[in-house]
């Protein structure tokens, strides 16, 4: 079994509310830091798929955060 990696993206770009997602190792590797990245990931517990995009955190000139662009129902 692969390790579960915790991911806590904002619900939307302007929101302070966060989701608590558990990702498999390959999805966790898609998440980057910096400008202009997107990643399609799947929460292990719910099988809901999310499109994430990078965004600024509260530190000056830091882009280490993420927010949800879209969510898709489980495939099955």
PDB file of N, CA and C in Angstrom:
ATOM      1  N   UNK A   1       0.845  -1.187   0.000  1.00  0.00           N
ATOM      2  CA  UNK A   1       0.000   0.000   0.000  1.00  0.00           C
ATOM      3  C   UNK A   1       0.881   1.238   0.000  1.00  0.00           C
ATOM      4  N   UNK A   2       0.531   2.239  -0.810  1.00  0.00           N
ATOM      5  CA  UNK A   2       1.312   3.463  -0.854  1.00  0.00           C
ATOM      6  C   UNK A   2       0.961   4.349   0.336  1.00  0.00           C
ATOM      7  N   UNK A   3       1.886   5.225   0.658  1.00  0.00           N
ATOM      8  CA  UNK A   3       1.653   6.167   1.747  1.00  0.00           C
ATOM      9  C   UNK A   3       0.594   7.177   1.354  1.00  0.00           C
ATOM     10  N   UNK A   4      -0.145   7.636   2.331  1.00  0.00           N
ATOM     11  CA  UNK A   4      -1.141   8.687   2.131  1.00  0.00           C
ATOM     12  C   UNK A   4      -0.481  10.019   2.428  1.00  0.00           C
ATOM     13  N   UNK A   5      -0.599  10.953   1.503  1.00  0.00           N
ATOM     14  CA  UNK A   5      -0.019  12.283   1.662  1.00  0.00           C
ATOM     15  C   UNK A   5      -1.152  13.281   1.880  1.00  0.00           C
ATOM     16  N   UNK A   6      -1.045  14.092   2.915  1.00  0.00           N
ATOM     17  CA  UNK A   6      -2.064  15.083   3.225  1.00  0.00           C
ATOM     18  C   UNK A   6      -1.898  16.319   2.346  1.00  0.00           C
ATOM     19  N   UNK A   7      -2.994  16.800   1.818  1.00  0.00           N
ATOM     20  CA  UNK A   7      -3.025  18.016   1.003  1.00  0.00           C
ATOM     21  C   UNK A   7      -4.193  18.858   1.517  1.00  0.00           C
ATOM     22  N   UNK A   8      -3.966  20.145   1.766  1.00  0.00           N
ATOM     23  CA  UNK A   8      -5.016  21.004   2.323  1.00  0.00           C
ATOM     24  C   UNK A   8      -5.222  22.258   1.472  1.00  0.00           C
ATOM     25  N   UNK A   9      -5.752  22.111   0.270  1.00  0.00           N
ATOM     26  CA  UNK A   9      -5.966  23.280  -0.579  1.00  0.00           C
ATOM     27  C   UNK A   9      -7.142  24.123  -0.084  1.00  0.00           C
ATOM     28  N   UNK A  10      -7.119  25.399  -0.459  1.00  0.00           N
ATOM     29  CA  UNK A  10      -8.257  26.284  -0.181  1.00  0.00           C
ATOM     30  C   UNK A  10      -9.434  25.839  -1.050  1.00  0.00           C
ATOM     31  N   UNK A  11     -10.644  26.047  -0.559  1.00  0.00           N
ATOM     32  CA  UNK A  11     -11.856  25.682  -1.296  1.00  0.00           C
ATOM     33  C   UNK A  11     -11.975  26.510  -2.582  1.00  0.00           C
ATOM     34  N   UNK A  12     -11.522  27.756  -2.539  1.00  0.00           N
ATOM     35  CA  UNK A  12     -11.484  28.620  -3.717  1.00  0.00           C
ATOM     36  C   UNK A  12     -10.352  29.627  -3.523  1.00  0.00           C
ATOM     37  N   UNK A  13     -10.047  30.373  -4.545  1.00  0.00           N
ATOM     38  CA  UNK A  13      -8.931  31.318  -4.473  1.00  0.00           C
ATOM     39  C   UNK A  13      -9.114  32.335  -3.359  1.00  0.00           C
ATOM     40  N   UNK A  14     -10.318  32.839  -3.159  1.00  0.00           N
ATOM     41  CA  UNK A  14     -10.575  33.897  -2.178  1.00  0.00           C
ATOM     42  C   UNK A  14     -10.973  33.365  -0.807  1.00  0.00           C
ATOM     43  N   UNK A  15     -11.115  32.070  -0.658  1.00  0.00           N
ATOM     44  CA  UNK A  15     -11.589  31.468   0.592  1.00  0.00           C
ATOM     45  C   UNK A  15     -10.452  31.190   1.561  1.00  0.00           C
ATOM     46  N   UNK A  16     -10.763  31.209   2.835  1.00  0.00           N
ATOM     47  CA  UNK A  16      -9.831  30.758   3.868  1.00  0.00           C
ATOM     48  C   UNK A  16     -10.158  29.323   4.299  1.00  0.00           C
ATOM     49  N   UNK A  17     -11.337  28.814   3.890  1.00  0.00           N
ATOM     50  CA  UNK A  17     -11.732  27.451   4.212  1.00  0.00           C
ATOM     51  C   UNK A  17     -10.873  26.476   3.415  1.00  0.00           C
ATOM     52  N   UNK A  18     -10.528  25.350   4.034  1.00  0.00           N
ATOM     53  CA  UNK A  18      -9.648  24.375   3.402  1.00  0.00           C
ATOM     54  C   UNK A  18     -10.266  22.983   3.400  1.00  0.00           C
ATOM     55  N   UNK A  19      -9.907  22.221   2.397  1.00  0.00           N
ATOM     56  CA  UNK A  19     -10.248  20.809   2.332  1.00  0.00           C
ATOM     57  C   UNK A  19      -9.115  20.003   2.959  1.00  0.00           C
ATOM     58  N   UNK A  20      -9.426  18.798   3.366  1.00  0.00           N
ATOM     59  CA  UNK A  20      -8.417  17.877   3.874  1.00  0.00           C
ATOM     60  C   UNK A  20      -8.447  16.648   2.961  1.00  0.00           C
ATOM     61  N   UNK A  21      -7.504  16.597   2.023  1.00  0.00           N
ATOM     62  CA  UNK A  21      -7.442  15.519   1.046  1.00  0.00           C
ATOM     63  C   UNK A  21      -6.266  14.610   1.352  1.00  0.00           C
ATOM     64  N   UNK A  22      -6.462  13.327   1.136  1.00  0.00           N
ATOM     65  CA  UNK A  22      -5.356  12.382   1.225  1.00  0.00           C
ATOM     66  C   UNK A  22      -5.068  11.876  -0.186  1.00  0.00           C
ATOM     67  N   UNK A  23      -3.837  12.047  -0.618  1.00  0.00           N
ATOM     68  CA  UNK A  23      -3.437  11.700  -1.972  1.00  0.00           C
ATOM     69  C   UNK A  23      -2.474  10.529  -1.967  1.00  0.00           C
ATOM     70  N   UNK A  24      -2.462   9.774  -3.071  1.00  0.00           N
ATOM     71  CA  UNK A  24      -1.444   8.741  -3.217  1.00  0.00           C
ATOM     72  C   UNK A  24      -0.128   9.425  -3.608  1.00  0.00           C
ATOM     73  N   UNK A  25       0.917   8.679  -3.618  1.00  0.00           N
ATOM     74  CA  UNK A  25       2.245   9.243  -3.853  1.00  0.00           C
ATOM     75  C   UNK A  25       2.375   9.910  -5.224  1.00  0.00           C
ATOM     76  N   UNK A  26       1.818   9.287  -6.254  1.00  0.00           N
ATOM     77  CA  UNK A  26       1.972   9.862  -7.598  1.00  0.00           C
ATOM     78  C   UNK A  26       1.197  11.181  -7.733  1.00  0.00           C
ATOM     79  N   UNK A  27       0.018  11.286  -7.140  1.00  0.00           N
ATOM     80  CA  UNK A  27      -0.717  12.553  -7.169  1.00  0.00           C
ATOM     81  C   UNK A  27       0.001  13.624  -6.344  1.00  0.00           C
ATOM     82  N   UNK A  28       0.554  13.236  -5.226  1.00  0.00           N
ATOM     83  CA  UNK A  28       1.271  14.200  -4.380  1.00  0.00           C
ATOM     84  C   UNK A  28       2.475  14.792  -5.116  1.00  0.00           C
ATOM     85  N   UNK A  29       3.107  14.016  -5.969  1.00  0.00           N
ATOM     86  CA  UNK A  29       4.270  14.512  -6.727  1.00  0.00           C
ATOM     87  C   UNK A  29       3.882  15.542  -7.784  1.00  0.00           C
ATOM     88  N   UNK A  30       2.609  15.604  -8.158  1.00  0.00           N
ATOM     89  CA  UNK A  30       2.147  16.584  -9.148  1.00  0.00           C
ATOM     90  C   UNK A  30       2.085  17.997  -8.565  1.00  0.00           C
ATOM     91  N   UNK A  31       2.003  18.092  -7.253  1.00  0.00           N
ATOM     92  CA  UNK A  31       1.863  19.391  -6.596  1.00  0.00           C
ATOM     93  C   UNK A  31       3.232  20.054  -6.514  1.00  0.00           C
ATOM     94  N   UNK A  32       3.278  21.296  -6.956  1.00  0.00           N
ATOM     95  CA  UNK A  32       4.539  22.030  -7.032  1.00  0.00           C
ATOM     96  C   UNK A  32       4.456  23.309  -6.225  1.00  0.00           C
ATOM     97  N   UNK A  33       5.525  24.039  -6.236  1.00  0.00           N
ATOM     98  CA  UNK A  33       5.552  25.383  -5.674  1.00  0.00           C
ATOM     99  C   UNK A  33       5.878  26.327  -6.808  1.00  0.00           C
ATOM    100  N   UNK A  34       5.432  27.540  -6.678  1.00  0.00           N
ATOM    101  CA  UNK A  34       5.733  28.517  -7.713  1.00  0.00           C
ATOM    102  C   UNK A  34       4.514  28.861  -8.543  1.00  0.00           C
ATOM    103  N   UNK A  35       4.729  29.601  -9.586  1.00  0.00           N
ATOM    104  CA  UNK A  35       3.668  30.149 -10.419  1.00  0.00           C
ATOM    105  C   UNK A  35       3.143  29.145 -11.437  1.00  0.00           C
ATOM    106  N   UNK A  36       1.897  29.307 -11.748  1.00  0.00           N
ATOM    107  CA  UNK A  36       1.258  28.686 -12.910  1.00  0.00           C
ATOM    108  C   UNK A  36       1.365  27.163 -13.010  1.00  0.00           C
ATOM    109  N   UNK A  37       1.033  26.470 -11.963  1.00  0.00           N
ATOM    110  CA  UNK A  37       0.950  25.022 -12.078  1.00  0.00           C
ATOM    111  C   UNK A  37      -0.492  24.592 -11.825  1.00  0.00           C
ATOM    112  N   UNK A  38      -0.882  23.504 -12.415  1.00  0.00           N
ATOM    113  CA  UNK A  38      -2.163  22.863 -12.139  1.00  0.00           C
ATOM    114  C   UNK A  38      -1.909  21.376 -11.999  1.00  0.00           C
ATOM    115  N   UNK A  39      -2.771  20.719 -11.263  1.00  0.00           N
ATOM    116  CA  UNK A  39      -2.635  19.275 -11.069  1.00  0.00           C
ATOM    117  C   UNK A  39      -4.022  18.669 -10.879  1.00  0.00           C
ATOM    118  N   UNK A  40      -4.255  17.532 -11.505  1.00  0.00           N
ATOM    119  CA  UNK A  40      -5.472  16.758 -11.279  1.00  0.00           C
ATOM    120  C   UNK A  40      -5.130  15.667 -10.280  1.00  0.00           C
ATOM    121  N   UNK A  41      -5.838  15.677  -9.146  1.00  0.00           N
ATOM    122  CA  UNK A  41      -5.565  14.718  -8.076  1.00  0.00           C
ATOM    123  C   UNK A  41      -6.875  14.073  -7.624  1.00  0.00           C
ATOM    124  N   UNK A  42      -6.766  12.939  -6.944  1.00  0.00           N
ATOM    125  CA  UNK A  42      -7.929  12.214  -6.444  1.00  0.00           C
ATOM    126  C   UNK A  42      -7.775  11.973  -4.950  1.00  0.00           C
ATOM    127  N   UNK A  43      -8.788  12.338  -4.184  1.00  0.00           N
ATOM    128  CA  UNK A  43      -8.798  12.065  -2.753  1.00  0.00           C
ATOM    129  C   UNK A  43      -8.989  10.569  -2.531  1.00  0.00           C
ATOM    130  N   UNK A  44      -8.112   9.950  -1.791  1.00  0.00           N
ATOM    131  CA  UNK A  44      -8.163   8.503  -1.559  1.00  0.00           C
ATOM    132  C   UNK A  44      -9.454   8.093  -0.859  1.00  0.00           C
ATOM    133  N   UNK A  45      -9.888   8.874   0.125  1.00  0.00           N
ATOM    134  CA  UNK A  45     -11.047   8.482   0.933  1.00  0.00           C
ATOM    135  C   UNK A  45     -12.374   8.573   0.179  1.00  0.00           C
ATOM    136  N   UNK A  46     -12.570   9.617  -0.611  1.00  0.00           N
ATOM    137  CA  UNK A  46     -13.864   9.836  -1.273  1.00  0.00           C
ATOM    138  C   UNK A  46     -13.859   9.490  -2.753  1.00  0.00           C
ATOM    139  N   UNK A  47     -12.667   9.372  -3.349  1.00  0.00           N
ATOM    140  CA  UNK A  47     -12.495   9.165  -4.786  1.00  0.00           C
ATOM    141  C   UNK A  47     -12.991  10.356  -5.616  1.00  0.00           C
ATOM    142  N   UNK A  48     -13.228  11.494  -4.972  1.00  0.00           N
ATOM    143  CA  UNK A  48     -13.569  12.723  -5.692  1.00  0.00           C
ATOM    144  C   UNK A  48     -12.275  13.266  -6.294  1.00  0.00           C
ATOM    145  N   UNK A  49     -12.375  13.695  -7.558  1.00  0.00           N
ATOM    146  CA  UNK A  49     -11.213  14.231  -8.258  1.00  0.00           C
ATOM    147  C   UNK A  49     -11.252  15.752  -8.211  1.00  0.00           C
ATOM    148  N   UNK A  50     -10.081  16.357  -8.060  1.00  0.00           N
ATOM    149  CA  UNK A  50      -9.969  17.809  -7.965  1.00  0.00           C
ATOM    150  C   UNK A  50      -8.911  18.321  -8.935  1.00  0.00           C
ATOM    151  N   UNK A  51      -9.184  19.476  -9.507  1.00  0.00           N
ATOM    152  CA  UNK A  51      -8.162  20.201 -10.265  1.00  0.00           C
ATOM    153  C   UNK A  51      -7.675  21.295  -9.326  1.00  0.00           C
ATOM    154  N   UNK A  52      -6.375  21.265  -9.013  1.00  0.00           N
ATOM    155  CA  UNK A  52      -5.763  22.247  -8.122  1.00  0.00           C
ATOM    156  C   UNK A  52      -4.885  23.193  -8.919  1.00  0.00           C
ATOM    157  N   UNK A  53      -4.735  24.400  -8.410  1.00  0.00           N
ATOM    158  CA  UNK A  53      -3.852  25.386  -9.025  1.00  0.00           C
ATOM    159  C   UNK A  53      -3.060  26.072  -7.914  1.00  0.00           C
ATOM    160  N   UNK A  54      -1.840  26.444  -8.217  1.00  0.00           N
ATOM    161  CA  UNK A  54      -0.999  27.120  -7.247  1.00  0.00           C
ATOM    162  C   UNK A  54      -1.460  28.538  -6.970  1.00  0.00           C
ATOM    163  N   UNK A  55      -1.213  29.002  -5.748  1.00  0.00           N
ATOM    164  CA  UNK A  55      -1.561  30.370  -5.379  1.00  0.00           C
ATOM    165  C   UNK A  55      -0.638  30.844  -4.255  1.00  0.00           C
ATOM    166  N   UNK A  56      -0.720  32.115  -3.958  1.00  0.00           N
ATOM    167  CA  UNK A  56       0.123  32.709  -2.913  1.00  0.00           C
ATOM    168  C   UNK A  56      -0.375  32.319  -1.530  1.00  0.00           C
ATOM    169  N   UNK A  57       0.567  32.115  -0.642  1.00  0.00           N
ATOM    170  CA  UNK A  57       0.223  31.924   0.765  1.00  0.00           C
ATOM    171  C   UNK A  57       0.270  33.309   1.420  1.00  0.00           C
ATOM    172  N   UNK A  58       0.364  33.373   2.712  1.00  0.00           N
ATOM    173  CA  UNK A  58       0.373  34.675   3.383  1.00  0.00           C
ATOM    174  C   UNK A  58       1.767  35.295   3.488  1.00  0.00           C
ATOM    175  N   UNK A  59       2.799  34.559   3.143  1.00  0.00           N
ATOM    176  CA  UNK A  59       4.163  35.107   3.196  1.00  0.00           C
ATOM    177  C   UNK A  59       4.445  35.921   1.929  1.00  0.00           C
ATOM    178  N   UNK A  60       5.153  37.035   2.050  1.00  0.00           N
ATOM    179  CA  UNK A  60       5.446  37.865   0.875  1.00  0.00           C
ATOM    180  C   UNK A  60       6.199  37.087  -0.216  1.00  0.00           C
ATOM    181  N   UNK A  61       5.733  37.216  -1.451  1.00  0.00           N
ATOM    182  CA  UNK A  61       6.353  36.610  -2.637  1.00  0.00           C
ATOM    183  C   UNK A  61       6.475  35.085  -2.560  1.00  0.00           C
ATOM    184  N   UNK A  62       5.643  34.445  -1.769  1.00  0.00           N
ATOM    185  CA  UNK A  62       5.680  32.979  -1.658  1.00  0.00           C
ATOM    186  C   UNK A  62       4.453  32.386  -2.337  1.00  0.00           C
ATOM    187  N   UNK A  63       4.657  31.382  -3.157  1.00  0.00           N
ATOM    188  CA  UNK A  63       3.574  30.727  -3.900  1.00  0.00           C
ATOM    189  C   UNK A  63       3.485  29.249  -3.536  1.00  0.00           C
ATOM    190  N   UNK A  64       3.439  28.947  -2.262  1.00  0.00           N
ATOM    191  CA  UNK A  64       3.470  27.546  -1.850  1.00  0.00           C
ATOM    192  C   UNK A  64       2.089  26.964  -1.562  1.00  0.00           C
ATOM    193  N   UNK A  65       1.034  27.706  -1.834  1.00  0.00           N
ATOM    194  CA  UNK A  65      -0.311  27.247  -1.504  1.00  0.00           C
ATOM    195  C   UNK A  65      -1.016  26.716  -2.752  1.00  0.00           C
ATOM    196  N   UNK A  66      -2.223  26.200  -2.566  1.00  0.00           N
ATOM    197  CA  UNK A  66      -3.033  25.690  -3.682  1.00  0.00           C
ATOM    198  C   UNK A  66      -4.500  25.960  -3.390  1.00  0.00           C
ATOM    199  N   UNK A  67      -5.292  26.016  -4.469  1.00  0.00           N
ATOM    200  CA  UNK A  67      -6.739  26.146  -4.318  1.00  0.00           C
ATOM    201  C   UNK A  67      -7.431  25.245  -5.333  1.00  0.00           C
ATOM    202  N   UNK A  68      -8.697  24.943  -5.054  1.00  0.00           N
ATOM    203  CA  UNK A  68      -9.487  24.066  -5.916  1.00  0.00           C
ATOM    204  C   UNK A  68     -10.083  24.883  -7.052  1.00  0.00           C
ATOM    205  N   UNK A  69      -9.811  24.462  -8.284  1.00  0.00           N
ATOM    206  CA  UNK A  69     -10.385  25.087  -9.465  1.00  0.00           C
ATOM    207  C   UNK A  69     -11.700  24.406  -9.814  1.00  0.00           C
ATOM    208  N   UNK A  70     -11.736  23.084  -9.683  1.00  0.00           N
ATOM    209  CA  UNK A  70     -12.923  22.314 -10.039  1.00  0.00           C
ATOM    210  C   UNK A  70     -12.889  20.986  -9.297  1.00  0.00           C
ATOM    211  N   UNK A  71     -14.073  20.391  -9.126  1.00  0.00           N
ATOM    212  CA  UNK A  71     -14.186  19.068  -8.515  1.00  0.00           C
ATOM    213  C   UNK A  71     -15.063  18.202  -9.413  1.00  0.00           C
ATOM    214  N   UNK A  72     -14.726  16.929  -9.490  1.00  0.00           N
ATOM    215  CA  UNK A  72     -15.417  15.982 -10.364  1.00  0.00           C
ATOM    216  C   UNK A  72     -15.845  14.771  -9.526  1.00  0.00           C
ATOM    217  N   UNK A  73     -17.024  14.215  -9.783  1.00  0.00           N
ATOM    218  CA  UNK A  73     -17.474  13.060  -9.013  1.00  0.00           C
ATOM    219  C   UNK A  73     -16.592  11.835  -9.268  1.00  0.00           C
ATOM    220  N   UNK A  74     -16.653  10.873  -8.377  1.00  0.00           N
ATOM    221  CA  UNK A  74     -15.886   9.638  -8.581  1.00  0.00           C
ATOM    222  C   UNK A  74     -16.243   8.977  -9.919  1.00  0.00           C
ATOM    223  N   UNK A  75     -15.294   8.253 -10.482  1.00  0.00           N
ATOM    224  CA  UNK A  75     -15.518   7.593 -11.773  1.00  0.00           C
ATOM    225  C   UNK A  75     -16.510   6.452 -11.693  1.00  0.00           C
ATOM    226  N   UNK A  76     -16.566   5.772 -10.553  1.00  0.00           N
ATOM    227  CA  UNK A  76     -17.480   4.617 -10.472  1.00  0.00           C
ATOM    228  C   UNK A  76     -18.662   4.871  -9.580  1.00  0.00           C
TER     229      UNK A  76
END
